[in-house]
Short mmCIF file of C-alpha atoms in Angstrom, two decimals:
data_model
loop_
_atom_site.label_atom_id
_atom_site.label_comp_id
_atom_site.label_asym_id
_atom_site.label_seq_id
_atom_site.Cartn_x
_atom_site.Cartn_y
_atom_site.Cartn_z
CA MET A 1 205.53 70.59 135.49
CA ASN A 2 204.58 74.16 135.52
CA GLY A 3 202.11 75.98 137.39
CA ALA A 4 200.72 77.03 140.79
CA ALA A 5 201.30 74.08 143.23
CA VAL A 6 198.11 72.75 145.02
CA GLU A 7 197.88 71.84 148.51
CA VAL A 8 196.56 67.75 149.09
CA ASP A 9 197.11 65.47 151.16
CA ALA A 10 199.15 62.63 149.08
CA ARG A 11 199.32 59.97 151.89
CA GLY A 12 195.52 60.02 152.12
CA ILE A 13 195.12 59.56 148.55
CA ARG A 14 197.52 56.73 148.70
CA ASP A 15 195.98 55.53 151.86
CA VAL A 16 192.61 55.47 150.11
CA LEU A 17 193.57 54.13 146.48
CA GLU A 18 194.66 50.84 148.49
CA ARG A 19 191.66 50.51 150.69
CA TYR A 20 190.20 50.70 146.93
CA GLN A 21 192.32 48.56 145.84
CA GLU A 22 192.23 45.99 148.87
CA ASN A 23 187.97 45.92 147.83
CA GLY A 24 188.89 44.65 144.95
CA TRP A 25 187.18 47.79 143.02
CA THR A 26 189.52 48.24 140.20
CA ASP A 27 190.92 46.71 137.34
CA GLY A 28 194.82 46.72 138.80
CA LEU A 29 195.54 50.36 137.73
CA PRO A 30 194.86 53.21 140.79
CA VAL A 31 190.99 54.57 140.63
CA VAL A 32 190.14 58.13 141.50
CA PRO A 33 188.25 58.27 144.90
CA VAL A 34 184.66 59.04 144.89
CA SER A 35 182.42 60.92 147.27
CA GLU A 36 178.38 61.25 146.79
CA SER A 37 178.78 64.22 145.65
CA ILE A 38 180.51 63.88 142.64
CA VAL A 39 178.39 61.26 141.93
CA GLU A 40 175.48 63.68 141.75
CA GLU A 41 177.66 65.91 140.06
CA PHE A 42 177.47 62.91 137.05
CA LEU A 43 174.14 62.23 137.40
CA ALA A 44 173.49 65.69 136.84
CA ALA A 45 174.94 65.38 133.37
CA THR A 46 171.82 63.03 131.95
CA PRO A 47 168.00 63.06 132.32
CA LEU A 48 168.34 59.13 132.86
CA ASP A 49 166.13 57.78 136.40
CA PRO A 50 169.40 57.11 138.58
CA GLU A 51 167.47 53.53 138.93
CA GLU A 52 167.14 52.73 135.64
CA VAL A 53 168.27 49.52 134.52
CA LEU A 54 170.82 49.66 131.43
CA PHE A 55 172.02 46.28 131.59
CA ALA A 56 171.66 43.00 133.49
CA ILE A 57 172.74 39.31 133.37
CA PRO A 58 169.96 37.30 134.10
CA HIS A 59 172.47 34.25 135.44
CA LEU A 60 174.08 36.10 138.28
CA ASN A 61 171.34 38.28 138.90
CA ARG A 62 172.83 41.12 138.98
CA GLU A 63 171.64 44.65 136.99
CA LEU A 64 173.57 47.99 136.73
CA THR A 65 171.64 51.08 137.00
CA VAL A 66 172.05 54.83 136.22
CA ARG A 67 173.43 55.43 139.11
CA TYR A 68 176.09 52.46 139.46
CA ALA A 69 177.38 52.93 136.08
CA ALA A 70 178.06 56.46 137.61
CA ILE A 71 179.64 55.95 140.25
CA ASN A 72 182.32 53.65 137.52
CA ALA A 73 182.49 56.13 135.52
CA ALA A 74 184.15 58.14 138.34
CA LEU A 75 186.14 55.86 139.80
CA ALA A 76 187.45 55.88 135.94
CA GLY A 77 188.63 59.28 135.82
CA CYS A 78 185.53 60.44 133.26
CA ARG A 79 184.49 63.82 133.44
CA PRO A 80 180.57 64.50 133.94
CA GLU A 81 179.95 65.02 130.73
CA TYR A 82 181.49 61.65 129.98
CA LEU A 83 178.88 60.24 131.04
CA PRO A 84 175.93 60.61 128.64
CA VAL A 85 178.38 58.21 126.19
CA VAL A 86 178.64 55.51 128.80
CA LEU A 87 175.31 55.51 129.43
CA ALA A 88 174.40 55.42 125.53
CA ALA A 89 177.62 52.52 125.17
CA TRP A 90 175.71 50.36 128.00
CA LYS A 91 172.36 50.94 126.20
CA GLY A 92 174.15 49.69 122.62
CA ILE A 93 175.53 46.27 124.85
CA ALA A 94 172.05 45.77 125.91
CA GLN A 95 170.66 45.50 122.46
CA GLU A 96 173.78 43.39 121.23
CA PRO A 97 172.00 41.11 119.40
CA ASN A 98 173.92 37.76 120.87
CA PRO A 99 172.15 36.27 123.16
CA ARG A 100 174.53 34.71 125.34
CA LYS A 101 175.03 37.08 128.82
CA GLY A 102 177.78 33.83 129.26
CA ILE A 103 179.48 35.69 126.56
CA TRP A 104 180.83 38.35 129.54
CA GLN A 105 182.77 35.64 131.35
CA SER A 106 183.90 33.65 128.21
CA THR A 107 187.08 31.78 128.27
CA THR A 108 188.03 33.65 124.78
CA GLY A 109 188.01 37.14 126.70
CA THR A 110 185.37 39.66 125.51
CA ALA A 111 185.27 43.04 125.36
CA PRO A 112 183.47 45.80 125.02
CA PHE A 113 184.26 48.07 121.91
CA THR A 114 182.93 51.47 121.22
CA VAL A 115 182.83 53.51 118.27
CA VAL A 116 181.58 56.90 118.87
CA ASN A 117 180.11 59.59 115.86
CA GLY A 118 179.14 63.29 116.10
CA PRO A 119 179.76 66.47 116.72
CA VAL A 120 180.73 64.68 120.46
CA ARG A 121 183.68 64.15 119.41
CA GLU A 122 185.15 67.57 119.45
CA ARG A 123 182.98 68.56 122.78
CA LEU A 124 184.65 66.08 125.00
CA ASP A 125 188.32 66.01 122.72
CA LEU A 126 187.12 62.46 122.20
CA ASN A 127 190.39 60.68 119.54
CA SER A 128 189.08 59.82 116.32
CA ARG A 129 192.67 60.54 114.62
CA GLY A 130 196.74 59.31 115.10
CA ASN A 131 196.79 56.63 117.66
CA VAL A 132 193.48 56.09 117.50
CA PHE A 133 193.73 52.76 119.59
CA GLY A 134 196.33 54.26 121.86
CA SER A 135 196.71 56.51 124.75
CA GLY A 136 196.57 60.08 125.49
CA HIS A 137 193.23 61.16 125.20
CA ARG A 138 191.17 61.27 128.46
CA ALA A 139 187.94 60.85 126.88
CA ASN A 140 189.08 57.32 124.97
CA ALA A 141 190.56 55.80 127.70
CA THR A 142 188.36 57.01 130.86
CA ILE A 143 185.31 55.73 129.18
CA GLY A 144 186.24 52.16 127.80
CA ARG A 145 187.73 52.02 131.63
CA ALA A 146 184.24 53.13 133.22
CA LEU A 147 182.44 49.99 130.85
CA ARG A 148 185.06 47.47 132.41
CA LEU A 149 185.13 48.98 136.13
CA ALA A 150 180.99 48.07 135.85
CA LEU A 151 181.52 44.57 135.07
CA ILE A 152 184.23 44.05 137.08
CA ASN A 153 182.33 46.01 140.44
CA VAL A 154 178.60 45.28 139.33
CA PHE A 155 179.07 41.81 137.83
CA GLY A 156 182.08 40.65 139.47
CA LEU A 157 183.64 39.65 136.69
CA ARG A 158 187.14 39.74 138.06
CA PRO A 159 189.98 37.23 136.83
CA HIS A 160 190.28 33.94 138.50
CA GLN A 161 186.78 34.11 139.72
CA LEU A 162 183.68 34.50 137.47
CA ASP A 163 186.13 35.71 134.25
CA GLN A 164 187.14 33.07 132.76
CA ALA A 165 189.33 34.08 129.88
CA THR A 166 191.99 32.26 128.98
CA GLN A 167 194.84 35.25 128.13
CA ALA A 168 192.17 37.93 127.34
CA THR A 169 192.83 41.00 125.13
CA PRO A 170 194.53 44.25 126.42
CA ALA A 171 191.09 46.24 124.98
CA LYS A 172 189.71 44.95 128.45
CA TYR A 173 190.89 47.71 130.07
CA THR A 174 189.62 49.91 127.59
CA ALA A 175 188.50 50.06 123.87
CA VAL A 176 186.74 53.54 122.48
CA ILE A 177 187.62 55.19 119.55
CA GLY A 178 186.08 58.26 117.46
CA GLU A 179 185.42 57.89 113.57
CA ASN A 180 187.25 60.16 111.67
CA GLN A 181 184.20 61.56 109.88
CA GLU A 182 186.19 64.62 108.35
CA GLN A 183 188.48 62.48 106.32
CA SER A 184 186.58 59.67 105.54
CA PRO A 185 185.33 60.20 101.19
CA TRP A 186 182.34 57.88 102.88
CA PRO A 187 178.82 58.08 104.67
CA SER A 188 179.87 57.73 107.95
CA LEU A 189 178.81 54.47 109.84
CA HIS A 190 175.99 55.68 112.38
CA THR A 191 174.20 57.08 108.65
CA GLU A 192 174.02 53.69 107.73
CA TYR A 193 171.28 52.74 110.28
CA GLY A 194 168.95 56.43 110.03
CA PHE A 195 171.34 58.61 112.01
CA ALA A 196 172.30 62.01 110.28
CA GLU A 197 175.95 62.93 109.92
CA ASP A 198 175.71 66.03 112.92
CA ASP A 199 174.09 63.11 115.58
CA ASP A 200 175.63 62.02 118.19
CA VAL A 201 175.69 58.56 118.58
CA VAL A 202 177.18 55.89 120.23
CA THR A 203 178.21 52.14 118.71
CA SER A 204 178.84 49.20 120.63
CA PHE A 205 180.34 45.78 120.12
CA VAL A 206 181.35 42.91 121.82
CA ILE A 207 184.78 41.84 120.32
CA ARG A 208 187.74 39.13 120.48
CA SER A 209 190.99 41.07 119.20
CA VAL A 210 192.28 43.52 117.29
CA MET A 211 194.16 42.49 114.38
CA HIS A 212 196.74 45.19 113.06
CA ILE A 213 197.02 45.17 109.17
CA GLU A 214 199.67 46.50 107.52
CA ALA A 215 199.47 47.57 103.89
CA ARG A 216 201.45 50.03 102.41
CA HIS A 217 202.80 48.00 99.24
CA THR A 218 199.90 48.44 97.16
CA GLN A 219 197.29 51.52 95.83
CA GLU A 220 195.45 48.93 93.66
CA ALA A 221 191.66 48.18 95.34
CA GLU A 222 191.13 44.74 94.43
CA GLN A 223 194.59 43.70 95.97
CA LEU A 224 194.41 45.49 99.35
CA ALA A 225 191.32 44.38 99.79
CA LEU A 226 191.87 40.51 98.96
CA ASP A 227 195.18 41.82 101.83
CA PHE A 228 192.32 42.46 104.19
CA THR A 229 190.35 39.61 103.22
CA ASP A 230 192.97 37.02 103.73
CA SER A 231 193.50 38.61 107.18
CA ILE A 232 189.50 38.01 108.08
CA THR A 233 189.73 34.38 106.47
CA ARG A 234 192.64 33.36 108.53
CA THR A 235 191.74 29.41 110.18
CA GLY A 236 192.23 31.03 113.96
CA ALA A 237 189.27 33.11 113.01
CA PHE A 238 186.94 30.06 112.17
CA ILE A 239 186.04 29.79 115.52
CA HIS A 240 181.88 29.54 114.89
CA GLU A 241 180.39 27.98 111.37
CA TYR A 242 180.90 31.92 110.60
CA THR A 243 183.04 34.60 111.44
CA ASN A 244 182.55 38.54 111.84
CA ALA A 245 184.19 41.44 111.23
CA LEU A 246 184.39 45.17 112.13
CA LEU A 247 187.24 46.77 109.28
CA VAL A 248 188.96 50.04 110.88
CA LEU A 249 190.55 51.37 107.17
CA SER A 250 192.88 54.34 107.69
CA PRO A 251 192.09 57.72 105.80
CA GLU A 252 194.40 56.45 103.24
CA HIS A 253 193.02 52.60 102.77
CA ALA A 254 189.63 54.46 102.21
CA HIS A 255 190.45 56.41 99.69
CA VAL A 256 192.43 54.27 97.80
CA PHE A 257 188.82 52.30 97.77
CA ALA A 258 186.96 55.32 96.68
CA GLY A 259 189.57 56.57 94.31
CA ALA A 260 188.46 53.49 92.09
CA GLY A 261 185.11 54.08 92.71
CA TRP A 262 184.34 51.55 95.99
CA ASP A 263 181.43 52.53 98.00
CA LYS A 264 181.22 50.40 101.40
CA ASP A 265 178.92 48.02 100.17
CA ARG A 266 180.68 47.21 97.33
CA LEU A 267 183.72 46.51 99.79
CA ARG A 268 182.07 44.65 101.51
CA ARG A 269 180.51 42.77 98.76
CA PHE A 270 183.85 42.18 97.34
CA ILE A 271 184.80 40.57 101.01
CA PHE A 272 182.31 38.29 101.19
CA GLU A 273 182.93 37.08 97.78
CA HIS A 274 186.58 36.24 98.15
CA ALA A 275 186.06 34.98 101.66
CA VAL A 276 186.51 31.51 100.99
CA ARG A 277 188.63 28.62 102.20
CA THR A 278 189.08 25.31 100.89
CA ARG A 279 188.32 22.35 103.06
CA GLU A 280 191.70 20.63 102.77
CA GLU A 281 192.35 24.04 104.03
CA LEU A 282 190.33 23.56 106.88
CA ALA A 283 190.94 19.69 107.51
CA ARG A 284 194.35 20.47 107.89
CA VAL A 285 193.79 22.37 111.04
CA GLY A 286 191.10 20.41 112.55
CA LYS A 287 188.47 22.87 111.04
CA ASP A 288 186.70 21.44 108.70
CA ALA A 289 183.41 20.67 110.15
CA ILE A 290 181.15 22.34 113.19
CA SER A 291 179.81 21.20 116.67
CA HIS A 292 175.94 19.69 116.04
CA HIS A 293 175.97 21.84 119.81
CA ALA A 294 178.08 24.79 119.97
CA ARG A 295 178.35 25.33 116.30
CA TRP A 296 182.08 25.42 116.67
CA ARG A 297 184.09 24.38 113.81
CA LEU A 298 186.01 20.99 114.84
CA SER A 299 187.43 18.16 112.62
CA SER A 300 184.82 16.35 110.78
CA ALA A 301 186.07 13.44 112.92
CA HIS A 302 184.96 14.31 115.90
CA PRO A 303 181.76 12.46 117.31
CA ASP A 304 179.80 15.81 117.80
CA ALA A 305 180.58 17.02 114.03
CA ILE A 306 178.41 17.40 111.50
CA ALA A 307 178.28 19.40 107.96
CA ASP A 308 178.79 22.56 107.95
CA THR A 309 176.41 24.49 105.54
CA ALA A 310 178.68 24.67 102.56
CA ARG A 311 178.18 21.23 101.82
CA GLY A 312 174.58 21.86 100.89
CA SER A 313 176.15 24.77 97.91
CA GLY A 314 177.03 24.23 95.25
CA THR A 315 180.89 24.54 95.67
CA PRO A 316 181.10 21.97 98.60
CA ASP A 317 184.64 22.46 98.35
CA ARG A 318 185.08 26.15 98.90
CA VAL A 319 183.85 27.02 102.65
CA PRO A 320 182.58 30.43 103.19
CA ALA A 321 183.71 32.63 106.18
CA LEU A 322 181.08 34.81 106.19
CA SER A 323 177.22 34.23 106.20
CA ALA A 324 176.78 37.49 104.33
CA PRO A 325 178.38 40.60 103.04
CA GLU A 326 176.48 42.65 106.15
CA SER A 327 179.03 40.13 108.38
CA VAL A 328 181.55 42.94 107.51
CA GLN A 329 181.10 46.58 109.14
CA VAL A 330 183.49 49.74 108.00
CA VAL A 331 184.58 52.78 109.93
CA VAL A 332 187.13 55.39 109.20
CA ALA A 333 189.56 55.95 111.87
CA GLY A 334 192.81 57.20 112.38
CA ALA A 335 195.32 59.60 110.56
CA ASN A 336 196.09 59.96 106.79
CA ASN A 337 199.52 59.63 107.41
CA ALA A 338 200.27 55.36 106.71
CA GLY A 339 198.43 52.63 104.81
CA VAL A 340 197.65 51.42 108.70
CA SER A 341 194.35 49.66 109.19
CA ALA A 342 192.93 47.16 111.78
CA VAL A 343 190.47 43.96 111.30
CA VAL A 344 188.56 43.88 114.96
CA GLU A 345 187.31 40.64 115.49
CA VAL A 346 183.59 40.98 116.91
CA PHE A 347 181.07 38.66 118.13
CA GLY A 348 176.64 38.57 117.09
CA LEU A 349 177.09 40.57 113.77
CA ASN A 350 173.68 38.70 112.52
CA PRO A 351 172.32 39.96 109.25
CA ARG A 352 168.73 38.93 109.90
CA LEU A 353 169.08 41.21 113.10
CA ARG A 354 170.87 44.89 113.07
CA PRO A 355 174.13 43.99 112.81
CA SER A 356 175.27 46.23 115.48
CA SER A 357 173.88 48.50 118.17
CA TYR A 358 173.47 52.71 118.44
CA SER A 359 172.49 53.90 120.74
CA PRO A 360 172.01 58.00 120.28
CA VAL A 361 173.75 59.77 123.03
CA GLU A 362 170.99 62.09 125.84
CA TYR A 363 172.20 65.32 127.50
CA PRO A 364 169.60 67.65 129.68
CA ALA A 365 167.54 69.95 127.89
CA GLY A 366 168.90 73.36 127.86
#
């Protein structure tokens, strides 16, 4: 390491970190010590009232305020200028259409997943290209971590306590990406919901997992779309009557579709039309019916089983995985260097509601 030496009380810092760990204020990794003056620096980066409530979980009787979000952003290692993105993500989470707040304690192991659009990506050096799901960029890492730390410290969602995840997902540490607008052949995600291409906007999802798709074998749009469809319709994804997905395309894959004259809507419609499984395939894994109570997929032999909506269609032996084309959202992210994309399994894409939550990023005037 090069550069001027800085004298610090390393032993004192380690003692503080151990104290934070003993109090359960971390996600398992060391956090950044925080003082009141540091919190004030963060609050100066937003026009919002420090006592404004951003998100609440009523059955836990706990609320997240702007001040608490700022404290956890500082703990996470954010810079103060990251705070408006953190707050926008929380506002998006609060709008997410799935009404079951208990989802945050789910045995599935849910995680917040954030997509950032607009010039703010460049201002904060937020990664939207190579290694987009990986390490190396402070903004991506710490903005997502700020959300998790607040879930731990404000809502008490700690493993083996209120967090009931059976195995969970690494995305519970952090999951923030920028959309690669510059290398996308299509309008960006946020423009589909009324924002301008150069608006700073955060999109919030609640997810189960991120599934890697290796598809370097074809330059045919239909073949590529069927490959993604097969991943979306895997039987392990048939948790409820329908499934939902955020398709994160590499620029290379996006340009395969665009080069064939496909826009996002055509891709969504194609996936919707082909995202089916036969009743026999579902019966083989015990998922040919749904629960009357929870709408989870289960065997038709189960006492709580009822027929799914496919039985009322003209093709009762072909069961749709998606309820509408809008059940698939499309984002372009990652480097333009290989045919590698991802399917993010998400909760709450209800076509009758806004399929996701969009929040503008607010900075103080001037």
